[in-house]
Every structure is written in C-alpha cells, then in structure tokens.
mmCIF file of C-alpha atoms in Angstrom:
data_model
loop_
_atom_site.group_PDB
_atom_site.id
_atom_site.type_symbol
_atom_site.label_atom_id
_atom_site.label_comp_id
_atom_site.label_asym_id
_atom_site.label_seq_id
_atom_site.Cartn_x
_atom_site.Cartn_y
_atom_site.Cartn_z
ATOM 1 C CA VAL A 14 55.386 123.679 9.508
ATOM 2 C CA THR A 15 52.410 125.931 10.032
ATOM 3 C CA GLY A 16 51.070 124.958 6.624
ATOM 4 C CA LEU A 17 51.377 121.337 7.571
ATOM 5 C CA PHE A 18 49.468 122.097 10.757
ATOM 6 C CA VAL A 19 46.603 123.795 9.039
ATOM 7 C CA ALA A 20 46.506 121.073 6.306
ATOM 8 C CA SER A 21 46.413 118.263 8.755
ATOM 9 C CA ASN A 22 43.920 119.962 11.088
ATOM 10 C CA GLY A 23 41.734 121.635 8.500
ATOM 11 C CA ASP A 24 38.683 119.526 9.222
ATOM 12 C CA LYS A 25 38.956 120.360 12.905
ATOM 13 C CA LEU A 26 39.458 124.002 12.240
ATOM 14 C CA SER A 27 36.512 124.159 9.942
ATOM 15 C CA GLN A 28 34.331 122.315 12.527
ATOM 16 C CA LEU A 29 35.395 124.909 15.078
ATOM 17 C CA LEU A 30 35.217 128.086 12.928
ATOM 18 C CA ILE A 31 32.814 127.623 10.095
ATOM 19 C CA GLY A 32 29.064 127.083 10.074
ATOM 20 C CA GLU A 33 27.868 123.412 9.454
ATOM 21 C CA GLU A 34 26.462 124.249 6.033
ATOM 22 C CA PHE A 35 29.904 125.323 4.785
ATOM 23 C CA ARG A 36 32.068 122.713 6.301
ATOM 24 C CA GLU A 37 31.866 120.198 3.484
ATOM 25 C CA SER A 38 32.983 122.684 0.915
ATOM 26 C CA ALA A 39 35.696 124.152 3.168
ATOM 27 C CA ASN A 40 37.125 120.630 3.932
ATOM 28 C CA LYS A 41 37.488 119.990 0.176
ATOM 29 C CA ILE A 42 39.636 123.082 -0.425
ATOM 30 C CA ILE A 43 41.543 123.621 2.783
ATOM 31 C CA VAL A 44 44.467 121.416 1.712
ATOM 32 C CA TRP A 45 44.602 122.931 -1.777
ATOM 33 C CA GLY A 46 44.700 126.444 -0.242
ATOM 34 C CA VAL A 47 47.486 125.449 2.094
ATOM 35 C CA LEU A 48 49.615 123.874 -0.721
ATOM 36 C CA ILE A 49 49.116 127.010 -2.819
ATOM 37 C CA GLU A 50 50.071 129.346 0.134
ATOM 38 C CA ILE A 51 53.187 127.262 1.091
ATOM 39 C CA ILE A 52 54.537 127.395 -2.419
ATOM 40 C CA ARG A 53 53.558 131.048 -2.838
ATOM 41 C CA SER A 54 55.469 131.855 0.379
ATOM 42 C CA ILE A 55 58.564 130.046 -0.844
ATOM 43 C CA THR A 56 58.431 132.021 -4.066
ATOM 44 C CA GLY A 57 57.965 135.207 -2.091
ATOM 45 C CA ALA A 58 60.980 134.416 0.035
ATOM 46 C CA ILE A 59 63.084 134.043 -3.142
ATOM 47 C CA PHE A 60 61.749 137.356 -4.473
ATOM 48 C CA GLN A 61 62.572 139.113 -1.140
ATOM 49 C CA VAL A 62 66.202 137.900 -1.543
ATOM 50 C CA GLY A 63 66.195 139.568 -4.923
ATOM 51 C CA VAL A 64 64.777 142.786 -3.393
ATOM 52 C CA ALA A 65 67.402 142.778 -0.661
ATOM 53 C CA LYS A 66 70.096 142.213 -3.165
ATOM 54 C CA LYS A 67 68.679 145.027 -5.403
ATOM 55 C CA ASN A 68 68.444 142.633 -8.341
ATOM 56 C CA MET A 69 64.684 142.374 -9.134
ATOM 57 C CA LYS A 70 64.907 141.747 -12.865
ATOM 58 C CA PHE A 71 64.531 137.999 -12.467
ATOM 59 C CA ILE A 72 61.178 138.447 -10.691
ATOM 60 C CA VAL A 73 59.250 139.450 -13.829
ATOM 61 C CA LEU A 74 59.327 136.209 -15.834
ATOM 62 C CA PRO A 75 58.272 133.871 -12.922
ATOM 63 C CA TYR A 76 55.405 136.135 -11.951
ATOM 64 C CA ALA A 77 54.241 136.476 -15.594
ATOM 65 C CA VAL A 78 54.423 132.749 -16.362
ATOM 66 C CA GLY A 79 52.711 131.846 -13.138
ATOM 67 C CA SER A 80 49.858 134.321 -13.689
ATOM 68 C CA ILE A 81 49.185 133.231 -17.262
ATOM 69 C CA VAL A 82 49.363 129.486 -16.300
ATOM 70 C CA SER A 83 47.038 130.164 -13.362
ATOM 71 C CA VAL A 84 44.442 131.968 -15.485
ATOM 72 C CA PHE A 85 44.410 129.262 -18.239
ATOM 73 C CA GLY A 86 44.635 126.473 -15.761
ATOM 74 C CA VAL A 87 41.529 127.783 -13.849
ATOM 75 C CA LEU A 88 39.643 128.149 -17.181
ATOM 76 C CA TYR A 89 40.556 124.638 -18.278
ATOM 77 C CA PHE A 90 40.333 122.725 -15.051
ATOM 78 C CA SER A 91 37.296 124.508 -13.516
ATOM 79 C CA ALA A 92 35.278 123.174 -16.525
ATOM 80 C CA ILE A 93 36.385 119.611 -15.635
ATOM 81 C CA ASP A 94 36.025 119.627 -11.814
ATOM 82 C CA GLY A 95 34.572 122.921 -10.619
ATOM 83 C CA LEU A 96 36.034 124.060 -7.286
ATOM 84 C CA LYS A 97 38.932 121.552 -7.213
ATOM 85 C CA GLY A 98 39.676 122.373 -10.785
ATOM 86 C CA ILE A 99 40.085 126.071 -9.816
ATOM 87 C CA ALA A 100 42.404 125.111 -7.061
ATOM 88 C CA LEU A 101 44.402 122.840 -9.341
ATOM 89 C CA GLY A 102 44.740 125.565 -11.935
ATOM 90 C CA ILE A 103 46.079 127.961 -9.335
ATOM 91 C CA LEU A 104 48.347 125.340 -7.875
ATOM 92 C CA ILE A 105 49.912 124.625 -11.180
ATOM 93 C CA GLY A 106 50.472 128.265 -11.864
ATOM 94 C CA VAL A 107 52.183 128.783 -8.429
ATOM 95 C CA ILE A 108 54.356 125.750 -8.939
ATOM 96 C CA MET A 109 55.467 127.015 -12.342
ATOM 97 C CA SER A 110 56.207 130.468 -10.790
ATOM 98 C CA ALA A 111 58.107 128.866 -7.903
ATOM 99 C CA ALA A 112 60.167 126.606 -10.218
ATOM 100 C CA LEU A 113 61.101 129.513 -12.459
ATOM 101 C CA ALA A 114 61.860 131.737 -9.416
ATOM 102 C CA TYR A 115 64.023 128.984 -7.898
ATOM 103 C CA ARG A 116 65.850 128.390 -11.220
ATOM 104 C CA LYS A 117 66.432 132.142 -12.035
ATOM 105 C CA GLY A 118 67.254 132.831 -8.295
ATOM 106 C CA ILE A 119 70.008 130.147 -8.335
ATOM 107 C CA GLN A 120 71.425 131.760 -11.513
ATOM 108 C CA GLU A 121 71.109 135.355 -10.412
ATOM 109 C CA LEU A 122 71.542 135.333 -6.626
ATOM 110 C CA PRO A 123 73.801 133.665 -4.044
ATOM 111 C CA ILE A 124 70.987 131.725 -2.346
ATOM 112 C CA GLU A 125 71.960 129.078 0.186
ATOM 113 C CA TRP A 126 68.941 126.859 1.122
ATOM 114 C CA PRO A 127 68.790 125.611 4.685
ATOM 115 C CA VAL A 128 68.105 122.048 3.509
ATOM 116 C CA SER A 129 68.857 120.400 6.841
ATOM 117 C CA MET A 130 66.425 122.661 8.583
ATOM 118 C CA ILE A 131 63.688 121.978 6.028
ATOM 119 C CA ILE A 132 64.226 118.261 6.417
ATOM 120 C CA LYS A 133 64.129 118.567 10.263
ATOM 121 C CA ALA A 134 60.859 120.619 10.030
ATOM 122 C CA ILE A 135 59.199 117.932 7.799
ATOM 123 C CA LEU A 136 60.457 115.078 9.945
ATOM 124 C CA LEU A 137 59.370 116.785 13.169
ATOM 125 C CA SER A 138 55.971 117.429 11.733
ATOM 126 C CA ILE A 139 55.247 113.799 11.039
ATOM 127 C CA PRO A 140 53.972 112.972 14.595
ATOM 128 C CA MET A 141 51.696 116.009 14.507
ATOM 129 C CA ILE A 142 50.247 114.930 11.168
ATOM 130 C CA ILE A 143 49.777 111.311 12.353
ATOM 131 C CA PHE A 144 48.134 112.501 15.604
ATOM 132 C CA SER A 145 45.801 114.766 13.628
ATOM 133 C CA TYR A 146 44.943 112.115 11.109
ATOM 134 C CA TYR A 147 44.034 109.509 13.662
ATOM 135 C CA SER A 148 42.227 111.833 16.003
ATOM 136 C CA THR A 149 39.954 112.744 13.145
ATOM 137 C CA TYR A 150 38.685 109.117 12.995
ATOM 138 C CA VAL A 151 38.335 108.624 16.667
ATOM 139 C CA ASN A 152 35.663 111.277 17.169
ATOM 140 C CA ASN A 153 34.743 113.764 14.532
ATOM 141 C CA THR A 154 31.623 115.279 15.939
ATOM 142 C CA ASP A 155 32.230 116.332 19.644
ATOM 143 C CA ILE A 156 33.219 119.948 19.907
ATOM 144 C CA TRP A 157 35.260 119.383 23.092
ATOM 145 C CA PHE A 158 37.227 116.570 21.503
ATOM 146 C CA THR A 159 37.972 118.840 18.537
ATOM 147 C CA ILE A 160 39.206 121.578 20.946
ATOM 148 C CA ILE A 161 41.439 119.229 22.886
ATOM 149 C CA SER A 162 42.778 117.696 19.745
ATOM 150 C CA LEU A 163 43.615 121.125 18.246
ATOM 151 C CA THR A 164 45.242 122.132 21.583
ATOM 152 C CA ILE A 165 47.537 119.030 21.519
ATOM 153 C CA SER A 166 48.328 119.753 17.763
ATOM 154 C CA VAL A 167 49.163 123.344 18.645
ATOM 155 C CA LEU A 168 51.464 122.202 21.319
ATOM 156 C CA PHE A 169 53.203 120.023 18.763
ATOM 157 C CA LEU A 170 53.452 122.965 16.477
ATOM 158 C CA LEU A 171 54.870 125.247 19.174
ATOM 159 C CA TYR A 172 57.463 122.666 20.194
ATOM 160 C CA ILE A 173 58.558 122.184 16.511
ATOM 161 C CA GLN A 174 58.910 125.886 16.031
ATOM 162 C CA TRP A 175 60.737 126.371 19.294
ATOM 163 C CA TYR A 176 63.087 123.521 18.418
ATOM 164 C CA LEU A 177 63.816 124.820 14.986
ATOM 165 C CA PHE A 178 64.405 128.288 16.180
ATOM 166 C CA SER A 179 66.763 127.031 18.938
ATOM 167 C CA LYS A 180 68.833 125.179 16.353
ATOM 168 C CA SER A 181 68.941 128.050 13.971
ATOM 169 C CA GLU A 182 71.738 130.647 13.623
ATOM 170 C CA ILE A 183 69.278 133.328 14.939
ATOM 171 C CA GLY A 184 68.534 131.207 17.993
ATOM 172 C CA HIS A 185 72.108 131.240 18.951
ATOM 173 C CA GLU A 186 72.778 134.935 18.998
#
C-alpha cells in the first residue's frame, strides 16, 4: 500500500522535496524505483521466512540469478534507453529473483500467503490512486495544492493501513 502511495504521488513528492532542476528526471524513475522496491520487499519477506525456519539454502539461487540478470539487464537496456533502461534491467533481475524465491519457497517452506489481505489492500488503494491521478491534472504547480493533495492521500493511506491491521490476526490480539 505504501508503494502504491509513493508511485501514485511521486510527482507531488518530487515537487515538494526535490529542486526544480531535478524533478523531471525524478518523475521518470520514481515509479520504476517503487516497483523494484515492492518486489524486493516481497522477496525479502520470503527469505526472512527461510531464516526463521533455519532453512536458508534456497536463498542462494534466487539471489545469484537475480544479481546476474540485473547486471546483464542494466548493461543491455541502458545502451537502448539510458536511465529507464537501467531501471528496467534491475526490475527484470528483481522479478527473476522474486519468482525463483517464491517457487523455491513454496517447495522448501510452509508459506501461507494472505491472498485475501493482498487483494483487499489493492482494492482499498484504488480510490487513493484515482484521487492522486486526477489531482495531478487539476493543478500541478501550486505548492499549497500539492500539500493539501498529499495530506488527503496520506489520510487515505493511514485509513487503509488501519483497516488492514484491524482485520488482521495481529489486530485481534
């Protein structure tokens, strides 16, 4: 949910936090960075299950393949499309690592994915994404409008996180 918040509000965050001369470049790569980090976080969570279960042998192959694919992906795609190519190369490597980690994790560990909570998180995020998308086109230059728009998006984010926590097993203890 936080990744979706950052991806959908990246232009506003860069307007608020980054100097004007860097905004155009930042806006081009924010979504790529968020996608990479979301997938990397999922992979890290799978690996943490392996650490907790004291079964870390399945971690080696996904990390090795992801690293190699990232390096060669960056070399190949950066020659084609510069900064976006670098991001694409890293993203492909992270996706490969996550896919292998998921597959190996299912084979090696008793992982039960909270699919209904993931679906709820995505569905609850849709209004936040729509609000952010349309508020960008209403007024993209006024700093106060940006601050108010980000505040409303943060309230969406906090509500979603509160709701998901209250519906989780931890929230009922």
